[in-house]
mmCIF file of C-alpha atoms in Angstrom:
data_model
loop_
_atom_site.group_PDB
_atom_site.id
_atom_site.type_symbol
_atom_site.label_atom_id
_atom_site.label_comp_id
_atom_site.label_asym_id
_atom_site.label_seq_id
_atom_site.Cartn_x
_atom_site.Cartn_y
_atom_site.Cartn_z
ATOM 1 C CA UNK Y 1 -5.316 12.430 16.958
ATOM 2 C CA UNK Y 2 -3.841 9.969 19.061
ATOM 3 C CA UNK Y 3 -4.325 11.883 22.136
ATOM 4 C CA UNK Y 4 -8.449 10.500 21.758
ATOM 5 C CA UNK Y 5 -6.438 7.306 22.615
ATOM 6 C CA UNK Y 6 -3.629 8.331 25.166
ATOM 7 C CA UNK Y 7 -5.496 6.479 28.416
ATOM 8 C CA UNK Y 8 -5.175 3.407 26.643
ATOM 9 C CA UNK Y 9 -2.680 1.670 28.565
ATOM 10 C CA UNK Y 10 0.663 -0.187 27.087
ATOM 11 C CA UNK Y 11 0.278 -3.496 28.576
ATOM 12 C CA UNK Y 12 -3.309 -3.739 27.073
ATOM 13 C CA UNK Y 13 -3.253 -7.120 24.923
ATOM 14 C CA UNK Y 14 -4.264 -7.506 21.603
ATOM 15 C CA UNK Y 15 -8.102 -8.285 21.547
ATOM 16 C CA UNK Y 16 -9.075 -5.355 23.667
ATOM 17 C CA UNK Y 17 -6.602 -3.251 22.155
ATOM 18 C CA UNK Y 18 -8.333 -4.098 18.462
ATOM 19 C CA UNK Y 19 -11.657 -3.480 19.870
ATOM 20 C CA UNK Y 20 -11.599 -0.360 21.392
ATOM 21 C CA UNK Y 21 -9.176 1.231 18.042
ATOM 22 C CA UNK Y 22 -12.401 0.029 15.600
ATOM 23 C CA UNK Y 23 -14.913 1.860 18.201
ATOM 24 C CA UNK Y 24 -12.398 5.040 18.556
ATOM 25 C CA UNK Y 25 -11.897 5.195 15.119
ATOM 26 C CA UNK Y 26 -15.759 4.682 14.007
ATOM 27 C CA UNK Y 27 -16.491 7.274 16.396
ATOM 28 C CA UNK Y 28 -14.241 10.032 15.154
ATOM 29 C CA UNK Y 29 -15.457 9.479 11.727
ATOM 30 C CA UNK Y 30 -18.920 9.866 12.983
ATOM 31 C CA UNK Y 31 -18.529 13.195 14.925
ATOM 32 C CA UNK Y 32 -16.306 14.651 12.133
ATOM 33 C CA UNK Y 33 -19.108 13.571 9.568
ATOM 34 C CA UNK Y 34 -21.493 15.461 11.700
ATOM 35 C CA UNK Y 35 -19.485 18.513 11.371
ATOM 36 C CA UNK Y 36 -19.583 18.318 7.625
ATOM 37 C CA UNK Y 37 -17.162 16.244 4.938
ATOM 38 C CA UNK Y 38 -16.923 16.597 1.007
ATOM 39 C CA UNK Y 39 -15.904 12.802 -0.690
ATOM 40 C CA UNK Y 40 -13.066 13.041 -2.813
ATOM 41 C CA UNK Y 41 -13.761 10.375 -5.828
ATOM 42 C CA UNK Y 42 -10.982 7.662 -6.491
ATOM 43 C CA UNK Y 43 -11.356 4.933 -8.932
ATOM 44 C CA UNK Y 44 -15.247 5.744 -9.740
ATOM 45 C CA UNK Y 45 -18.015 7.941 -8.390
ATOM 46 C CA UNK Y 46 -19.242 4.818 -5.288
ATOM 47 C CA UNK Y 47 -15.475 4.629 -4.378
ATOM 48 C CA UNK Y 48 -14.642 7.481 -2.225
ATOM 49 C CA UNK Y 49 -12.409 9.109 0.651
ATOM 50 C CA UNK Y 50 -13.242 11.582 2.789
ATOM 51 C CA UNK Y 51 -10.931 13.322 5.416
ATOM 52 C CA UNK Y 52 -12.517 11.007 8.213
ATOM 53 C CA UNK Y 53 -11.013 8.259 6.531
ATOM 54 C CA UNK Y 54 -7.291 9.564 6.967
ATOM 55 C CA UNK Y 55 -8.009 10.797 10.891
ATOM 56 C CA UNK Y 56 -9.219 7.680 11.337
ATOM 57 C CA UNK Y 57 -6.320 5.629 9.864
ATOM 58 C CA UNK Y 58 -3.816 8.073 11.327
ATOM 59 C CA UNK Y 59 -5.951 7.506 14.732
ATOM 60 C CA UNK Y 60 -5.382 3.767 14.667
ATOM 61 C CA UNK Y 61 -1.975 3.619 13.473
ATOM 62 C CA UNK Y 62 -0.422 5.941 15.561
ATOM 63 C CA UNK Y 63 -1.572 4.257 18.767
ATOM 64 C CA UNK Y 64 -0.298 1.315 16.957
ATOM 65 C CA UNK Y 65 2.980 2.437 16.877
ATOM 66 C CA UNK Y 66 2.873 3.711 20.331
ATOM 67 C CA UNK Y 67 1.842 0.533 21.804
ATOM 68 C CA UNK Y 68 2.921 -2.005 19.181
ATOM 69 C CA UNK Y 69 6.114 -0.788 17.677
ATOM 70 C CA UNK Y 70 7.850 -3.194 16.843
ATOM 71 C CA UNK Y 71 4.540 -4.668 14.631
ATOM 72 C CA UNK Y 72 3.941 -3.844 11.045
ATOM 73 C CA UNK Y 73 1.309 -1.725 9.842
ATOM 74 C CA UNK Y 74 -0.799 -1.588 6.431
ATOM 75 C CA UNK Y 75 -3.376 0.920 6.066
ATOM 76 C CA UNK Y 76 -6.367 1.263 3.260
ATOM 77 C CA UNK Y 77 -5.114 5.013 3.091
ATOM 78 C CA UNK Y 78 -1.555 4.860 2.990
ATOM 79 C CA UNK Y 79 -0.460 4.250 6.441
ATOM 80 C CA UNK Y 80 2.438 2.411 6.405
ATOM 81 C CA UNK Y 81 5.201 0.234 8.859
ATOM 82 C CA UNK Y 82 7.785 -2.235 8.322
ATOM 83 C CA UNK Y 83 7.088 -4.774 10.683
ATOM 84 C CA UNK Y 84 10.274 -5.827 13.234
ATOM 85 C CA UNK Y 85 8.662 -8.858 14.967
ATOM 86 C CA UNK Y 86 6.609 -10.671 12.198
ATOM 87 C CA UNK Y 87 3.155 -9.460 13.105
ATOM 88 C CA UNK Y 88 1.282 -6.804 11.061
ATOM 89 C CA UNK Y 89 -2.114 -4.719 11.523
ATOM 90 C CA UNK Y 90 -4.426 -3.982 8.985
ATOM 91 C CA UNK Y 91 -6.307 -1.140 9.052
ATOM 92 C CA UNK Y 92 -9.771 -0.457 7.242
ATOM 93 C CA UNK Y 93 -10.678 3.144 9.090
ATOM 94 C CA UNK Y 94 -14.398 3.405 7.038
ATOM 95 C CA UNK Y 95 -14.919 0.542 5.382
ATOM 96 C CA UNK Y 96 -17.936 1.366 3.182
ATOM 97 C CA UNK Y 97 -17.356 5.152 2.985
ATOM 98 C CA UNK Y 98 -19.946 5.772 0.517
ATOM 99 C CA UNK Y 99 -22.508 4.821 2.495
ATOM 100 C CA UNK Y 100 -20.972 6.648 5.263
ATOM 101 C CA UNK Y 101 -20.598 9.416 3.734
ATOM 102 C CA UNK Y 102 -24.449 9.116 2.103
ATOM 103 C CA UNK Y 103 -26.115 8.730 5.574
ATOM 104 C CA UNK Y 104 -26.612 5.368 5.348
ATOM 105 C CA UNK Y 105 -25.938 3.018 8.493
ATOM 106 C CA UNK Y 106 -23.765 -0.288 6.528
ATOM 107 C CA UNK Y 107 -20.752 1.500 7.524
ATOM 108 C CA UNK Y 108 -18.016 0.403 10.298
ATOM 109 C CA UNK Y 109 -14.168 0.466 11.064
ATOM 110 C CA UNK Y 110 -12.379 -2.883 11.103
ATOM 111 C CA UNK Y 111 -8.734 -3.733 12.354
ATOM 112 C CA UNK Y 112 -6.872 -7.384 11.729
ATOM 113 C CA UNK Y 113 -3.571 -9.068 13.221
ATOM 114 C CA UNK Y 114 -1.471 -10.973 10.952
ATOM 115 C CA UNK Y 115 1.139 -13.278 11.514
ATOM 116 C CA UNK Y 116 3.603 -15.834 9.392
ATOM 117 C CA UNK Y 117 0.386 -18.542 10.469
ATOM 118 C CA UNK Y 118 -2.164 -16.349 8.878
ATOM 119 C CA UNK Y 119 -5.226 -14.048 10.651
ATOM 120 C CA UNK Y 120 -4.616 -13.671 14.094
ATOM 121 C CA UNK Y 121 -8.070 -11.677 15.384
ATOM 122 C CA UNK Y 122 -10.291 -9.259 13.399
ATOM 123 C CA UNK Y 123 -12.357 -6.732 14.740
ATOM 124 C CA UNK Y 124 -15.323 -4.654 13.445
ATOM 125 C CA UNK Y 125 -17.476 -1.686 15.117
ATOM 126 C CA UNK Y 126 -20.888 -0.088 13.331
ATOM 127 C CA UNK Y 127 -21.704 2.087 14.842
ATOM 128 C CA UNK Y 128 -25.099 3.065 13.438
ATOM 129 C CA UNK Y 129 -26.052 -0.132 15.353
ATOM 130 C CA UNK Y 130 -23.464 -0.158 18.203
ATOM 131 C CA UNK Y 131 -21.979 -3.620 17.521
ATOM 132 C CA UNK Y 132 -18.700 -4.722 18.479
ATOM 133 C CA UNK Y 133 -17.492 -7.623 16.752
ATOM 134 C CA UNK Y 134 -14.701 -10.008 17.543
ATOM 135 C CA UNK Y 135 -12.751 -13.056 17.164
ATOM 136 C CA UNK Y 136 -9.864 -14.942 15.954
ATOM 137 C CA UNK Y 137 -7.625 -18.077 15.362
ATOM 138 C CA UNK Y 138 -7.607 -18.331 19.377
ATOM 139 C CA UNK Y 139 -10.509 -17.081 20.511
ATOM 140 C CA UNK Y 140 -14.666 -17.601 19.425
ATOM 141 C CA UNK Y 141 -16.261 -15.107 17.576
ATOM 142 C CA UNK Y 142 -17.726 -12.464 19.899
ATOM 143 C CA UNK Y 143 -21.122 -9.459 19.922
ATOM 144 C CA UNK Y 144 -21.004 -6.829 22.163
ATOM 145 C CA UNK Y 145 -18.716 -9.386 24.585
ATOM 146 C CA UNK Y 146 -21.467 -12.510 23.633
ATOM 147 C CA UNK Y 147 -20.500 -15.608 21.712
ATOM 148 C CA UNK Y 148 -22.094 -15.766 19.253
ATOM 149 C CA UNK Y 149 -23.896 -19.571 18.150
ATOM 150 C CA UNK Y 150 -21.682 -21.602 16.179
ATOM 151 C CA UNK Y 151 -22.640 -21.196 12.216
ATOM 152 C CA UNK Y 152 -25.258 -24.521 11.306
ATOM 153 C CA UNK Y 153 -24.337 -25.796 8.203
ATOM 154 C CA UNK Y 154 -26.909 -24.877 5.258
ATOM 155 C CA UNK Y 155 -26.512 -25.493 1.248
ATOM 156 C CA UNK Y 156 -26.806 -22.171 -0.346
ATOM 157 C CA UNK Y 157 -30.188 -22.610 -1.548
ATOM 158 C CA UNK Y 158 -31.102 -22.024 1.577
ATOM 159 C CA UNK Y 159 -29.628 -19.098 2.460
ATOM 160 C CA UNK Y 160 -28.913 -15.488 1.443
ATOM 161 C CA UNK Y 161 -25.762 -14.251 -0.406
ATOM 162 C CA UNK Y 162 -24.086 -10.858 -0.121
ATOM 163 C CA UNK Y 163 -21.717 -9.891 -2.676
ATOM 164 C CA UNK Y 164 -20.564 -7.077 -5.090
ATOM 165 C CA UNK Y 165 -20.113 -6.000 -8.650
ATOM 166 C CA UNK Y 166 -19.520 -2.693 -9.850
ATOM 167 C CA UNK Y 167 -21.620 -1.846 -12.823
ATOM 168 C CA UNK Y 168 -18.709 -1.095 -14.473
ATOM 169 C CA UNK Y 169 -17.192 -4.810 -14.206
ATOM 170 C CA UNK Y 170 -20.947 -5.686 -15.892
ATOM 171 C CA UNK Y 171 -19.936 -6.218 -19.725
ATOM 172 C CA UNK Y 172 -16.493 -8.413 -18.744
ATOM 173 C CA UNK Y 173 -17.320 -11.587 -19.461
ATOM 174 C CA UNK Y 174 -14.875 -13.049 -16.805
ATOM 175 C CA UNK Y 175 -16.371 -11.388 -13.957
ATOM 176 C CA UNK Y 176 -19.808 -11.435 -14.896
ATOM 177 C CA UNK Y 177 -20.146 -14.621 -16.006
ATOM 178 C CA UNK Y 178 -18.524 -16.223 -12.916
ATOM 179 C CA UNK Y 179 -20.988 -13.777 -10.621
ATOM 180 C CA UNK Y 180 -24.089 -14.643 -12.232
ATOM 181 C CA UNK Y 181 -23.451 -18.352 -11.677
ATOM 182 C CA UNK Y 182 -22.680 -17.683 -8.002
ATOM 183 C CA UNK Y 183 -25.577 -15.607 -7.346
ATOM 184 C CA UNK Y 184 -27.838 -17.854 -9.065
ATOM 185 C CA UNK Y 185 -28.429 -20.450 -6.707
ATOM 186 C CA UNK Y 186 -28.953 -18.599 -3.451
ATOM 187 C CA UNK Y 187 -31.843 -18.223 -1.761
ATOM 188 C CA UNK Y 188 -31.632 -14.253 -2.306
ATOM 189 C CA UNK Y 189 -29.039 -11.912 -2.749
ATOM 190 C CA UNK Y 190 -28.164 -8.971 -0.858
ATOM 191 C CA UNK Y 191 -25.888 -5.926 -1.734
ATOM 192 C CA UNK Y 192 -24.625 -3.599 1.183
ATOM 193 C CA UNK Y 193 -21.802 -2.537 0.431
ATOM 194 C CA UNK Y 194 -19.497 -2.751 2.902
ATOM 195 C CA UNK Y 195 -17.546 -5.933 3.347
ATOM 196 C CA UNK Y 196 -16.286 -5.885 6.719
ATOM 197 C CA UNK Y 197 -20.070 -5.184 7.815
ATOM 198 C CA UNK Y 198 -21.459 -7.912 5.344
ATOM 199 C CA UNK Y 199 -18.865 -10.442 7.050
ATOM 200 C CA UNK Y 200 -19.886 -9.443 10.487
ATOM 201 C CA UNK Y 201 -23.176 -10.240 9.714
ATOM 202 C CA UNK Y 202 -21.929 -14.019 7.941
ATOM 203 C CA UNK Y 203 -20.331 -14.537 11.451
ATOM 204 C CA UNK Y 204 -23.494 -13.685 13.400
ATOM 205 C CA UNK Y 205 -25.911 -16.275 11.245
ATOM 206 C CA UNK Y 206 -27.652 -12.948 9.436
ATOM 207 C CA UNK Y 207 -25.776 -13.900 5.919
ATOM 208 C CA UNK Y 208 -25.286 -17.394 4.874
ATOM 209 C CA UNK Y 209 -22.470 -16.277 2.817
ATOM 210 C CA UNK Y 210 -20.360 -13.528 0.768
ATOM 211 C CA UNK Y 211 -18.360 -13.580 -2.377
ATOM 212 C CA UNK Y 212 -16.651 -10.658 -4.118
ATOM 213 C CA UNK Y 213 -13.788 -10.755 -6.202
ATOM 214 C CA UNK Y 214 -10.331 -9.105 -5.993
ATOM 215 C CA UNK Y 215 -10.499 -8.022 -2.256
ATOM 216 C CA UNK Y 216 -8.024 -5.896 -0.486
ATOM 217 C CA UNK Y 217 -6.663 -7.730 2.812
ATOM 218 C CA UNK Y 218 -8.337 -4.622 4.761
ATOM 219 C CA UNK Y 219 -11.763 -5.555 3.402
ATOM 220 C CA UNK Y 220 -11.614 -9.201 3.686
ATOM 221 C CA UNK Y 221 -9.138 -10.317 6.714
ATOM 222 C CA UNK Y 222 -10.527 -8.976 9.336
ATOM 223 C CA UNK Y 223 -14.604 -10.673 8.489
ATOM 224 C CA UNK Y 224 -12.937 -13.522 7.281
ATOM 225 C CA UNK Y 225 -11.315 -13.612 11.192
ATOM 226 C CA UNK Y 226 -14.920 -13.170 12.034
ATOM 227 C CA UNK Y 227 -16.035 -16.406 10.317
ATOM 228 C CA UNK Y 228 -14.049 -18.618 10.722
ATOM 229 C CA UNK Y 229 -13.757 -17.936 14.885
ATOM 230 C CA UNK Y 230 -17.676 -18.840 14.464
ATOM 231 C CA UNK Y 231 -17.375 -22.166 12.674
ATOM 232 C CA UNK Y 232 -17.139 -21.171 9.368
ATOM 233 C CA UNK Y 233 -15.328 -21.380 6.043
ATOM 234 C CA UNK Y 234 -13.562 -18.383 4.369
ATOM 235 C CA UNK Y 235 -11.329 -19.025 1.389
ATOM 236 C CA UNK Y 236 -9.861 -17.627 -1.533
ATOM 237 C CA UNK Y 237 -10.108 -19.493 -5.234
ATOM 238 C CA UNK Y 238 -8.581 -18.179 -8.584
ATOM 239 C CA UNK Y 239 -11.169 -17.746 -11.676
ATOM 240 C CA UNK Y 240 -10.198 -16.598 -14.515
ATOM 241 C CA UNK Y 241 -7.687 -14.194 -13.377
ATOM 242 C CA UNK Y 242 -9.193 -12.681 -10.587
ATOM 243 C CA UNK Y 243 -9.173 -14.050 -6.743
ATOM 244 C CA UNK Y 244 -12.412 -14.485 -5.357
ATOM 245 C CA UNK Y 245 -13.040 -14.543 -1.661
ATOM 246 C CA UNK Y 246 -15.551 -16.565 0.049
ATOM 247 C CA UNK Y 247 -17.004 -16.724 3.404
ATOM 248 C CA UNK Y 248 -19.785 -18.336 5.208
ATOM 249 C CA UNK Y 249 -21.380 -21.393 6.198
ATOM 250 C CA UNK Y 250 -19.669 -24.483 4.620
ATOM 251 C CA UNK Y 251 -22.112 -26.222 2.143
ATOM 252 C CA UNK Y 252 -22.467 -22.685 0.789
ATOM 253 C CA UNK Y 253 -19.058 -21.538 0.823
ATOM 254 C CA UNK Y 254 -18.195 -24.751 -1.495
ATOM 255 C CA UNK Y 255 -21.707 -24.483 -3.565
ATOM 256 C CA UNK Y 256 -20.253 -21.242 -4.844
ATOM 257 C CA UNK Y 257 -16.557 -21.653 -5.071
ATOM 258 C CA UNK Y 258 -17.836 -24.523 -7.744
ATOM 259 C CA UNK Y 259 -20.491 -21.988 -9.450
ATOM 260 C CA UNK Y 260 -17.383 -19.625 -10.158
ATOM 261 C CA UNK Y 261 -14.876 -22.645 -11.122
ATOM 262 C CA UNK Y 262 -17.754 -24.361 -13.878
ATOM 263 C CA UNK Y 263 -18.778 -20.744 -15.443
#
């Protein structure tokens, strides 16, 4: 697979080099889907994989380790490298495969730098909509090449929440409880299902803000990137056992960190 990415040149640098992996990598999964995939279930019958998943990953990381070897890798599928000069990629190659795989267009590949500092850039394609997003601790939050307008600060009565909860989660009191609370003073709520895509959409002003609990680094570094590179706030609190992630406009971002800590 990583001959779809062999005129991608070693001295690109890092931002361009993120952007076009997330577009390569969306765009594999969405010819191979047109071909024809089968899901294989993994934790419950909404969490899935499907084979564009892996090419995808194993897309991304092995350009990665042609052009970046000496930086670490983590993958959502497995892909794996130590890292030799203290940065690390992380790789989300379909982040909201369900939907994906169902047809529907909340679907998109996302890729984050790490360093010892923290986030360095996230990027995120959809293509269903052709949207390239990026931005980072050093650069503004970009669409399509555009910066994008600094997030206004809102309360979150004002504006509308995207989140997640499994129905499974439903009858534990420590994740309900703390969810309802959240949810409960937005404006409206929204569930799409992909969190890189839901974070993209915090970033560009669509989504005041997002909470879900116990998020993978794949699903939540490389929005959270997003957000903050476009003047907003995206933190992490523990409740009751669980880490909660939080991202959007700052009123909003604190309204419901203090909804989950007073449930």
């Amino acid at each position: 697979m990583d001959t779809l990415t062999a005129d991608i040149p070693a001295g690109v640098d890092d931002a361009t080099l993120a952007l076009e992996l997330t577009r390569r990598a969306a765009g594999l999964a969405a010819r191979m889907r047109a071909e024809g995939l089968a899901g294989e279930q993994k934790t419950s019958v909404s969490d899935i994989v499907t084979a564009a998943d892996h090419a995808a990953e194993a897309l991304v990381a092995g350009t990665l380790a042609r052009l970046r070897p000496d930086d670490g890798i983590v993958g959502e599928e497995g892909a794996e490298a130590q890292s030799l000069s203290g940065r690390t990629w992380v790789i989300d190659p379909v982040d909201g495969t369900y939907n994906f795989l169902a047809g529907l267009s909340t679907w998109c590949s996302a890729l984050a730098l790490r360093d010892a500092e923290g986030t360095v850039l996230g990027a995120v394609h959809q293509p269903a909509v052709h949207e390239s997003w990026l931005g980072g601790r050093d650069r503004p939050t970009t669409l399509d090449g555009i910066e994008v307008a600094p997030l206004q600060d809102l309360p979150l009565a004002q504006v509308a929440m995207a989140t997640y909860l499994h129905p499974a989660f439903l009858p534990d009191a420590d994740l309900r409880d703390p969810w309802l609370a959240a949810i409960s003073g937005a404006a409206t709520v929204r569930m799409f299902g992909s969190g890189s895509c839901d974070l993209a959409a915090v970033a560009g002003g669509r989504v005041g803000v997002w909470a879900q609990h116990s998020v993978p680094e794949w699903d939540w570094l490389p929005g959270a990137a997003l957000v903050r590179a476009a003047g907003g706030h995206a933190e992490q609190v523990g409740v009751r056992g669980r880490v909660w992630s939080v991202a959007g406009r700052p009123t909003a971002v604190a309204e419901v960190i203090a909804a989950l800590c007073s449930a």
